[in-house]
Amino acid sequence: MKRLLEGTPLRTGVVAAVALTGALLTSTPAVATADRAAAAVTETTAAARPSNGKILYDRISGGHGTLKIRNGTSKDGVVTLVRGRTKAISIYVRARSTASIKDVRDGTYRIYFTTGYRFSTSKGRFTRGALYQRFNDRLKFTTTSTQTTIWTLTLHQVKGGNAQTSSVNPKDFPA
């Protein structure tokens, strides 16, 4: 099974993108003091988790291209676009969610992604169960007076998908 990679030039003005966000709220019944402390730590950790679609890094934006990301995995993910040797944009995509970057500049990008649990914003990495990968194909964004590029990526494997990925050494991942 491969991941899905779709690209479609659309007429300007017809571009529509959807970013789904959600939060899981839980309530904890009255419990012993030790259990309450553990619940408080869990709630604090959950509060530190970036929101779905949060741009974590933005050095090259201001274009008209759109990148839609579907994360059908049980892990959160971070997708990073690299142009040449320069890290351009990184976006956080929560598990079983969709997010979009709507202002990708024209150019050709290599797409890296990592999935895992407990994302550390200070380190720019997941601290549990992290996998590091990149799409083998590069994505080209082009804008004309009548068209703009929209790419759709899936971080999960799709039956009949058309995109292959390769593992990346965590040291080589653009954090």
Short mmCIF file of C-alpha atoms in Angstrom, two decimals:
data_model
loop_
_atom_site.label_atom_id
_atom_site.label_comp_id
_atom_site.label_asym_id
_atom_site.label_seq_id
_atom_site.Cartn_x
_atom_site.Cartn_y
_atom_site.Cartn_z
CA MET A 1 0.00 0.00 0.00
CA LYS A 2 1.19 3.51 -0.77
CA ARG A 3 0.20 6.93 0.40
CA LEU A 4 -1.96 9.15 -1.78
CA LEU A 5 -0.47 12.11 -3.60
CA GLU A 6 -2.84 14.23 -5.68
CA GLY A 7 -2.24 17.51 -7.47
CA THR A 8 -4.67 19.59 -9.41
CA PRO A 9 -4.25 23.04 -10.93
CA LEU A 10 -7.44 25.03 -10.36
CA ARG A 11 -8.67 28.36 -11.61
CA THR A 12 -7.91 31.22 -9.25
CA GLY A 13 -10.86 32.10 -7.07
CA VAL A 14 -12.22 28.55 -7.06
CA VAL A 15 -9.74 27.30 -4.48
CA ALA A 16 -11.35 26.01 -1.30
CA ALA A 17 -9.51 24.44 1.60
CA VAL A 18 -10.79 22.92 4.79
CA ALA A 19 -8.94 22.67 8.07
CA LEU A 20 -10.68 20.53 10.66
CA THR A 21 -9.94 21.17 14.28
CA GLY A 22 -11.15 19.39 17.32
CA ALA A 23 -10.55 18.92 20.97
CA LEU A 24 -11.21 15.96 23.19
CA LEU A 25 -12.65 17.00 26.52
CA THR A 26 -12.78 14.54 29.37
CA SER A 27 -14.05 14.87 32.89
CA THR A 28 -12.52 13.08 35.83
CA PRO A 29 -14.69 11.94 38.75
CA ALA A 30 -13.57 12.69 42.30
CA VAL A 31 -10.64 10.39 43.06
CA ALA A 32 -7.84 10.01 45.57
CA THR A 33 -5.20 12.77 45.79
CA ALA A 34 -2.55 10.79 43.86
CA ASP A 35 -5.04 10.11 41.05
CA ARG A 36 -5.98 13.80 40.90
CA ALA A 37 -2.32 14.78 40.57
CA ALA A 38 -1.87 12.27 37.73
CA ALA A 39 -5.01 13.62 36.03
CA ALA A 40 -3.66 17.19 36.35
CA VAL A 41 -0.38 16.16 34.71
CA THR A 42 -2.31 14.50 31.86
CA GLU A 43 -4.47 17.60 31.35
CA THR A 44 -1.36 19.84 31.38
CA THR A 45 0.34 17.65 28.79
CA ALA A 46 -2.77 17.68 26.59
CA ALA A 47 -3.00 21.47 26.87
CA ALA A 48 0.59 21.80 25.57
CA ARG A 49 -0.25 19.79 22.45
CA PRO A 50 -0.30 22.11 19.40
CA SER A 51 -3.66 22.74 17.79
CA ASN A 52 -4.50 21.06 14.51
CA GLY A 53 -3.23 23.08 11.56
CA LYS A 54 -0.84 25.16 13.67
CA ILE A 55 2.03 26.50 11.60
CA LEU A 56 5.16 25.61 13.59
CA TYR A 57 7.66 27.23 11.23
CA ASP A 58 7.15 29.68 8.37
CA ARG A 59 10.07 31.03 6.40
CA ILE A 60 8.72 30.85 2.86
CA SER A 61 5.04 31.64 2.49
CA GLY A 62 2.98 34.29 0.77
CA GLY A 63 2.17 32.35 -2.38
CA HIS A 64 -1.10 31.02 -3.75
CA GLY A 65 -0.47 27.25 -3.66
CA THR A 66 -2.34 24.97 -1.27
CA LEU A 67 -1.18 21.80 0.45
CA LYS A 68 -3.90 19.66 2.06
CA ILE A 69 -2.80 16.98 4.50
CA ARG A 70 -4.91 14.06 5.69
CA ASN A 71 -3.62 12.25 8.76
CA GLY A 72 -5.59 9.02 9.14
CA THR A 73 -3.12 7.56 11.64
CA SER A 74 -3.55 7.26 15.41
CA LYS A 75 -0.47 9.48 15.88
CA ASP A 76 -0.12 13.24 15.50
CA GLY A 77 2.11 14.42 12.67
CA VAL A 78 4.27 17.28 11.51
CA VAL A 79 4.70 17.93 7.79
CA THR A 80 7.68 20.00 6.68
CA LEU A 81 8.28 21.47 3.23
CA VAL A 82 11.91 21.98 2.21
CA ARG A 83 12.86 24.11 -0.80
CA GLY A 84 16.40 23.44 -1.93
CA ARG A 85 18.29 23.20 1.36
CA THR A 86 16.00 25.61 3.17
CA LYS A 87 13.26 24.54 5.55
CA ALA A 88 10.23 26.47 4.33
CA ILE A 89 7.09 25.61 6.32
CA SER A 90 6.06 23.11 9.02
CA ILE A 91 2.49 22.34 10.05
CA TYR A 92 1.08 20.24 12.90
CA VAL A 93 -1.64 17.75 11.93
CA ARG A 94 -3.41 15.93 14.73
CA ALA A 95 -4.28 12.24 14.53
CA ARG A 96 -7.32 11.47 12.33
CA SER A 97 -7.53 15.10 11.17
CA THR A 98 -7.04 17.22 8.08
CA ALA A 99 -5.12 20.48 7.83
CA SER A 100 -4.06 22.86 5.04
CA ILE A 101 -1.36 25.35 4.18
CA LYS A 102 -2.98 27.91 1.88
CA ASP A 103 -0.09 30.21 1.02
CA VAL A 104 2.68 28.07 -0.46
CA ARG A 105 5.02 30.00 -2.76
CA ASP A 106 5.78 28.72 -6.23
CA GLY A 107 8.68 26.30 -6.34
CA THR A 108 9.60 22.66 -5.95
CA TYR A 109 9.56 21.17 -2.47
CA ARG A 110 10.66 17.95 -0.80
CA ILE A 111 8.09 16.84 1.77
CA TYR A 112 9.20 15.37 5.10
CA PHE A 113 6.87 14.16 7.83
CA THR A 114 7.11 12.71 11.29
CA THR A 115 4.44 11.04 13.37
CA GLY A 116 4.44 10.23 17.05
CA TYR A 117 3.18 11.11 20.51
CA ARG A 118 4.01 13.90 22.95
CA PHE A 119 5.32 16.63 20.68
CA SER A 120 7.94 18.90 22.25
CA THR A 121 7.61 22.39 20.80
CA SER A 122 11.00 23.38 22.23
CA LYS A 123 12.76 20.45 20.50
CA GLY A 124 10.48 20.40 17.45
CA ARG A 125 10.15 16.62 17.77
CA PHE A 126 7.91 13.90 19.16
CA THR A 127 9.27 12.37 22.35
CA ARG A 128 7.43 9.02 22.05
CA GLY A 129 7.02 6.57 19.17
CA ALA A 130 8.42 8.90 16.51
CA LEU A 131 8.79 7.82 12.88
CA TYR A 132 10.60 10.02 10.36
CA GLN A 133 9.85 9.79 6.63
CA ARG A 134 9.82 11.74 3.40
CA PHE A 135 7.89 11.45 0.17
CA ASN A 136 10.11 10.23 -2.66
CA ASP A 137 8.51 12.60 -5.18
CA ARG A 138 8.90 16.35 -4.93
CA LEU A 139 5.91 18.66 -5.19
CA LYS A 140 5.92 21.53 -7.64
CA PHE A 141 3.70 24.55 -7.00
CA THR A 142 3.00 26.86 -9.93
CA THR A 143 0.72 29.89 -10.12
CA THR A 144 -0.42 31.63 -13.28
CA SER A 145 -3.02 34.34 -13.82
CA THR A 146 -5.70 31.64 -14.17
CA GLN A 147 -4.42 28.65 -12.20
CA THR A 148 -2.91 27.71 -8.88
CA THR A 149 -1.68 24.35 -7.59
CA ILE A 150 -3.37 22.27 -4.90
CA TRP A 151 -1.68 19.10 -3.63
CA THR A 152 -3.30 16.59 -1.28
CA LEU A 153 -1.13 14.24 0.80
CA THR A 154 -2.08 11.41 3.11
CA LEU A 155 0.17 10.42 5.97
CA HIS A 156 -1.49 7.02 6.19
CA GLN A 157 -1.23 4.26 3.63
CA VAL A 158 -4.00 4.15 1.03
CA LYS A 159 -4.99 1.15 -1.07
CA GLY A 160 -4.22 2.16 -4.65
CA GLY A 161 -2.14 5.12 -3.48
CA ASN A 162 0.51 6.57 -5.77
CA ALA A 163 3.17 8.00 -3.45
CA GLN A 164 6.11 6.14 -2.03
CA THR A 165 7.96 7.21 1.08
CA SER A 166 11.38 6.50 2.54
CA SER A 167 12.56 6.41 6.13
CA VAL A 168 14.74 9.28 7.26
CA ASN A 169 17.39 9.24 9.96
CA PRO A 170 16.10 11.45 12.80
CA LYS A 171 19.37 13.42 12.65
CA ASP A 172 18.63 14.29 9.00
CA PHE A 173 15.04 15.38 9.65
CA PRO A 174 14.56 19.14 9.18
CA ALA A 175 13.46 20.04 12.74
#
